[in-house]
CSV table of C-alpha atoms and ligand atoms in Angstrom, one decimal:
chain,number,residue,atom,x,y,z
A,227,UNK,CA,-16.4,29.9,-3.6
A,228,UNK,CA,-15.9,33.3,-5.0
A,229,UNK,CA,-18.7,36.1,-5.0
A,230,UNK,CA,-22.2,35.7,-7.2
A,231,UNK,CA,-22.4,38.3,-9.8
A,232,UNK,CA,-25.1,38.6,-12.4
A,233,UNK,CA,-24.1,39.5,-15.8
A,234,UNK,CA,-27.0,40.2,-18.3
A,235,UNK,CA,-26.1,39.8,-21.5
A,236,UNK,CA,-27.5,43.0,-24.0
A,237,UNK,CA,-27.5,40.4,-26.8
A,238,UNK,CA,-31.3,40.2,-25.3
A,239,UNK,CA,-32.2,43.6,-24.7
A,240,UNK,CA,-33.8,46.4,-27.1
A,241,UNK,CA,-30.8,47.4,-29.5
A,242,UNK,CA,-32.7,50.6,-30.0
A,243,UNK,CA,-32.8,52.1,-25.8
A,244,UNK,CA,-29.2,49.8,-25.5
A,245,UNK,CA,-28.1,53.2,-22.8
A,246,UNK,CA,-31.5,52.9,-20.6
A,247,UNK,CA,-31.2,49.3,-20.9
A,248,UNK,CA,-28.2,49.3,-19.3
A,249,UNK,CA,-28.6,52.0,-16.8
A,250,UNK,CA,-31.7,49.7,-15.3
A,251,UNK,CA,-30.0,46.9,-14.5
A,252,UNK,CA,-26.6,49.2,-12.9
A,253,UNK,CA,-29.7,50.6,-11.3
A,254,UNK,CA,-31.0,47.1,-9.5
A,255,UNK,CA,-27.6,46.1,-8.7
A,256,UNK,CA,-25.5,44.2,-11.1
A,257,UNK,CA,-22.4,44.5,-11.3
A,258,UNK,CA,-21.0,43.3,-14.8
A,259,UNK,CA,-22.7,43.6,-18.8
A,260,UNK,CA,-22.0,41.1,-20.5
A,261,UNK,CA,-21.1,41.6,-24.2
A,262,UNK,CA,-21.6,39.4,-26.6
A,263,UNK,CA,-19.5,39.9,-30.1
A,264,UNK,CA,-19.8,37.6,-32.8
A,265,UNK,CA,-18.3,37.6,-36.1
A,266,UNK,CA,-20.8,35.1,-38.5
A,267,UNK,CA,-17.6,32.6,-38.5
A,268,UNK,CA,-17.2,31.3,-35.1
A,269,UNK,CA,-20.4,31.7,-34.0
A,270,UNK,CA,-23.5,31.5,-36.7
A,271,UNK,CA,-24.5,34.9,-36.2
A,272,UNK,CA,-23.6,38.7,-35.8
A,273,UNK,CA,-24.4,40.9,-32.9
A,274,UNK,CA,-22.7,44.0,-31.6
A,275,UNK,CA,-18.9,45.5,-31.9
A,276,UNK,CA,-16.3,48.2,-31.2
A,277,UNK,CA,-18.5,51.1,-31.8
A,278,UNK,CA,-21.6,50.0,-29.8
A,279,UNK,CA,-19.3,48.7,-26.8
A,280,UNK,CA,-17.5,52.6,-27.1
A,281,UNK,CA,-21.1,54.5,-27.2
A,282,UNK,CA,-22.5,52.5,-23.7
A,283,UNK,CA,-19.4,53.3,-22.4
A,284,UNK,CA,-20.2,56.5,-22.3
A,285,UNK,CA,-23.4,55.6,-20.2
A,286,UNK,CA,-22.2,52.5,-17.6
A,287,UNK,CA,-19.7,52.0,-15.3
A,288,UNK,CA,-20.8,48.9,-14.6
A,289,UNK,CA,-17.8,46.1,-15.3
A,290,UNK,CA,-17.9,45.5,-19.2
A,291,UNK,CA,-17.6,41.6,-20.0
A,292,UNK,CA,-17.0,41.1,-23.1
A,293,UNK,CA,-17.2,37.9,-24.9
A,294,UNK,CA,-15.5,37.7,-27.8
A,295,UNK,CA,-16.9,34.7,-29.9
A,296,UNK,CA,-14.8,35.3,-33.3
A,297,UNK,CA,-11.8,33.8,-35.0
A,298,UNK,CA,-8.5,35.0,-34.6
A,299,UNK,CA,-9.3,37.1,-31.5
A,300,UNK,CA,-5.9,37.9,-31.2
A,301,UNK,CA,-6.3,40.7,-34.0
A,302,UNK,CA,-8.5,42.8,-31.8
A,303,UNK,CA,-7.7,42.7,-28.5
A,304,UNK,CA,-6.3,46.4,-28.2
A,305,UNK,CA,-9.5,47.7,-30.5
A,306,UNK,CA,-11.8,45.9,-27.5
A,307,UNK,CA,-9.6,47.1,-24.8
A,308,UNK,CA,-9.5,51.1,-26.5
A,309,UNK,CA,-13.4,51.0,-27.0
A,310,UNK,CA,-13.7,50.5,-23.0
A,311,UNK,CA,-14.1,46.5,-21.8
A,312,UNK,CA,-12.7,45.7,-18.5
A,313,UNK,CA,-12.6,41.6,-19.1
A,314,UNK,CA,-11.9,40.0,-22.3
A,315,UNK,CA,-12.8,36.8,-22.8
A,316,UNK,CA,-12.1,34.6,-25.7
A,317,UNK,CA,-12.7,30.8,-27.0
A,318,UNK,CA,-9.7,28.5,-26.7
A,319,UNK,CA,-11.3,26.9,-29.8
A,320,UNK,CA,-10.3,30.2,-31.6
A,321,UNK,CA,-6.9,30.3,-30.3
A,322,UNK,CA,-4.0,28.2,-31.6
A,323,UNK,CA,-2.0,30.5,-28.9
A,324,UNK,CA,-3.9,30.8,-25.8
A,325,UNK,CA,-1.1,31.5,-23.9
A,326,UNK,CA,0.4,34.3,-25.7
A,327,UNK,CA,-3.2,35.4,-26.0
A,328,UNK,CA,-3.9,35.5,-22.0
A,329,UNK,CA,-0.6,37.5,-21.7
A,330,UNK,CA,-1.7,40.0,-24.6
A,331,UNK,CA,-4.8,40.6,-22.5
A,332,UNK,CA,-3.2,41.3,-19.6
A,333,UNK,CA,-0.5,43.7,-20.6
A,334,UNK,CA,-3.3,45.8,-21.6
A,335,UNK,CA,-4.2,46.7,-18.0
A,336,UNK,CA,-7.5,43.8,-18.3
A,337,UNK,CA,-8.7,41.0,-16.7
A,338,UNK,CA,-8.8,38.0,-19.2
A,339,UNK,CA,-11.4,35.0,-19.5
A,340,UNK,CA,-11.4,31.5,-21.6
A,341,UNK,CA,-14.2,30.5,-22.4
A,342,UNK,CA,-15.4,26.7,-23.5
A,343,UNK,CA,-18.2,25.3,-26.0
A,344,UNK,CA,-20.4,22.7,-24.2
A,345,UNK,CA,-18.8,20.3,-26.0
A,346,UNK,CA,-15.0,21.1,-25.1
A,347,UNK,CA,-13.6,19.4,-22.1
A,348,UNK,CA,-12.6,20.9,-19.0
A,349,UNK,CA,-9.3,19.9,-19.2
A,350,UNK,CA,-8.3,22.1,-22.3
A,351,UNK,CA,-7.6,25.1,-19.5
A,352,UNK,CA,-6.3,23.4,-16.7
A,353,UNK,CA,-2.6,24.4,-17.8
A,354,UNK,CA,-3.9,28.0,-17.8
A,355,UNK,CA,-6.3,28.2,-15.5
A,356,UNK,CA,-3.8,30.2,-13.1
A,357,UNK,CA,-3.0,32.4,-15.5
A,358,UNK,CA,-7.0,34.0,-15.9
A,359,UNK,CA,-9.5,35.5,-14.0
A,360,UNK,CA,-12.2,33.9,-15.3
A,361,UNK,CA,-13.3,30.4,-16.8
A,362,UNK,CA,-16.5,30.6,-18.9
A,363,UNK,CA,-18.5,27.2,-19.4
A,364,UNK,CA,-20.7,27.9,-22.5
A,365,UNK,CA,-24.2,26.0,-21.3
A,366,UNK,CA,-25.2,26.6,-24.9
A,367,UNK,CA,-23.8,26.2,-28.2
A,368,UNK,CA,-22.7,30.5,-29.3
A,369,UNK,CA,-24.6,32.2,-31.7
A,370,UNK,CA,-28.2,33.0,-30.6
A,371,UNK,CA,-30.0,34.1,-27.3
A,372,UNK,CA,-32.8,32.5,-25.6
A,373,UNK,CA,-31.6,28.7,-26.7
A,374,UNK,CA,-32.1,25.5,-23.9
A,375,UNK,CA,-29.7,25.2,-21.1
A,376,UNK,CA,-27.6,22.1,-22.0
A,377,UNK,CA,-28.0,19.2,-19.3
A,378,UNK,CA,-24.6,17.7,-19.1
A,379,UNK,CA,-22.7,21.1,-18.6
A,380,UNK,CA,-23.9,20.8,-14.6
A,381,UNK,CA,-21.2,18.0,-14.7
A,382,UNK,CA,-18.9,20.3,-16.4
A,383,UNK,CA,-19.4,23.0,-13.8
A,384,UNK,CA,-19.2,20.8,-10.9
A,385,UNK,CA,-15.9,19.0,-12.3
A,386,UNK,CA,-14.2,22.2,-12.8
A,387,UNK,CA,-15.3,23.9,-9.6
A,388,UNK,CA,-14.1,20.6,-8.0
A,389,UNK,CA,-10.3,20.9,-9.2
A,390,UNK,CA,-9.8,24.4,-9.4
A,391,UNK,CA,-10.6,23.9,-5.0
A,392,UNK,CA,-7.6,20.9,-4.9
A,393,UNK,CA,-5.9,23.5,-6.9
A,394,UNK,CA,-6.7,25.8,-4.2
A,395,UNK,CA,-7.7,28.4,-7.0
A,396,UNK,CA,-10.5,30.8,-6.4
A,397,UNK,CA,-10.6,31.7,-10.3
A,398,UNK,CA,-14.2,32.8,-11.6
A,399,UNK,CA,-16.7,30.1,-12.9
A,400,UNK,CA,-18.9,31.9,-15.7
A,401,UNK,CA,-22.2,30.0,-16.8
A,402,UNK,CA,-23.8,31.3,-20.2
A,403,UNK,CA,-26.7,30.6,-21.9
A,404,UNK,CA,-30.2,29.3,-21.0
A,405,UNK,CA,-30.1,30.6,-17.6
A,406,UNK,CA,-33.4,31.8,-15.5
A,407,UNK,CA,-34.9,31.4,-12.0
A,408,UNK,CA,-35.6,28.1,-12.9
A,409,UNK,CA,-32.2,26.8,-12.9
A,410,UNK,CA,-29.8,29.6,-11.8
A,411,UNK,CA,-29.6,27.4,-8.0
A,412,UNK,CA,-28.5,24.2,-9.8
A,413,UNK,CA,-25.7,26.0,-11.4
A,414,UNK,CA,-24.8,28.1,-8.2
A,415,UNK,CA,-25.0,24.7,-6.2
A,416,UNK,CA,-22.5,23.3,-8.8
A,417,UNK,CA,-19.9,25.9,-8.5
A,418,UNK,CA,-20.7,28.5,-10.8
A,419,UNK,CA,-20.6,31.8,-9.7
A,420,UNK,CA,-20.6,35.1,-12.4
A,421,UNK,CA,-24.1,33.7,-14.0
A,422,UNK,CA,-25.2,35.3,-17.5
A,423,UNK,CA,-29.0,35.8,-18.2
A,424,UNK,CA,-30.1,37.6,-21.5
A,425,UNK,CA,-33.5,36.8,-22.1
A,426,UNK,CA,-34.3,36.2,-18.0
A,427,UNK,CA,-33.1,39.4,-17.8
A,428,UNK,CA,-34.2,41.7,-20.7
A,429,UNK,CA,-37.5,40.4,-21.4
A,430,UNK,CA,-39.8,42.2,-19.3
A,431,UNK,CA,-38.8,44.6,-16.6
A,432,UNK,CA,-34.7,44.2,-16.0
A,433,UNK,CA,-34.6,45.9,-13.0
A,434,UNK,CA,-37.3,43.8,-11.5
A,435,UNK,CA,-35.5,40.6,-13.0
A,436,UNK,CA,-32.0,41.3,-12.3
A,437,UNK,CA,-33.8,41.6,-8.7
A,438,UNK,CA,-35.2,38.6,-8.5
A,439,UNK,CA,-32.0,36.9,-9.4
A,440,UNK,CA,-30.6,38.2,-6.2
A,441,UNK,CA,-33.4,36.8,-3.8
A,442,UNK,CA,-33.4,33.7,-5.8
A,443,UNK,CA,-30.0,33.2,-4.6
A,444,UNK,CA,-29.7,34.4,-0.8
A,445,UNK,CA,-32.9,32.2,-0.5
A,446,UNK,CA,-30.5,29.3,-1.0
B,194,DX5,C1,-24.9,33.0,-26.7
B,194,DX5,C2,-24.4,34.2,-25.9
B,194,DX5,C3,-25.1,34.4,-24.6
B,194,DX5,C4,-26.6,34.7,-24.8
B,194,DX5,C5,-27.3,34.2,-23.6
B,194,DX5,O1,-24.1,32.8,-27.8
B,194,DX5,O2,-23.0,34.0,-25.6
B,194,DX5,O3,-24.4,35.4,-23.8
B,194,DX5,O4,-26.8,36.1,-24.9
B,194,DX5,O5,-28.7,34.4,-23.7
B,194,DX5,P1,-29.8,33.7,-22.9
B,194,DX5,O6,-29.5,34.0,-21.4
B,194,DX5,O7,-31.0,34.2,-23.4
B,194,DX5,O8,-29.6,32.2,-23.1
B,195,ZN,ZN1,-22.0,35.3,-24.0
């Protein structure tokens, strides 16, 4: 299985210190930030964009993950590229061409992620899932931070983790939403391994938090 990584997710972290914010958890040791964009279609809500994802670049050099959860993704690929994300992720229930839209990501020099709504079935990517770096199993429904891990997506994880290892592919498995101490092992044990936490992460000290993800997981 490929390397753990911890990606918080600034969606939970104080929009007004977003640079300090960041700098404590590159600080503590994690390697990604994961960046949540949402566009009040797809997802039921609106968080940050090109201009806030440009200014922290100025600040991080930790790997930017960016998430896009909007419609037509495809229109702003290069925009999220320019402003400075390393992966770009998008919903293959926003894409009509996923394909052309994996290939768009990478001929801009990035690494490219699907991602899946709990209720989407781990078969939609197998056809690509050679083609990306990264799989991302939603474990909640998109649109708000600090929702309930959803059950049934340990299934998911485990199923896909399963036949990407006949397929003798070593391709990312992200886990996002509802993630803490409490249940980071389960999804680890299933075959996750780039794990998002916002509100395990950001509410109260990050540093410490982003920390105790890291023992939480060599203790297993
Ligand atoms: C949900 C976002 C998540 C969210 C996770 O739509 O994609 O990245 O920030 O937040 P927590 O970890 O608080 O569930
Ligand atoms: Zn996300």
């Amino acid at each position: 299985m490929p390397e753990f990584k911890l990606s918080p997710s600034v969606l939970a972290a104080d929009f007004s210190r977003l640079g300090e914010e960041a700098e404590a958890v590159e600080k503590a040791g994690a390697p990604y930030l994961h960046l949540d964009v949402m566009d009040g279609q797809f997802a039921p809500s609106f968080s940050l964009g090109i201009p806030v994802i440009e200014s922290l670049r100025k600040r991080s050099g930790l790997l930017f993950d960016t998430h896009l959860m909007i419609e037509h993704p495809e229109h702003y690929l290069e925009a999220f590229a320019q402003a400075g994300s390393d992966l770009i992720t998008v919903h293959v229930e926003a894409c009509r061409h996923l394909d052309r839209v994996i290939r768009e990501i990478h001929s801009l020099g990035k690494k490219a992620g699907v991602a899946l709504n709990p209720a989407t079935p781990v078969e939609s990517v197998k056809h690509i899932a050679s083609m990306v770096d990264m799989i991302l199993l939603m474990t909640v429904n998109p649109g708000f931070g600090g929702q309930k891990y959803i059950p049934y997506c340990t299934r998911k994880i485990r199923e896909l983790r399963q036949w990407l290892e006949e397929e003798k592919l070593d391709t990312d498995i992200q886990v996002d939403g509802g993630i803490g101490l409490d249940n980071v092992r389960e999804v680890v044990s299933a075959g996750a391994n780039v794990i998002v936490a916002g509100s395990a992460v950001f509410r109260g000290d990050p540093g410490e938090n982003v920390q105790a993800f890291y023992r939480c997981i060599e203790s297993m």
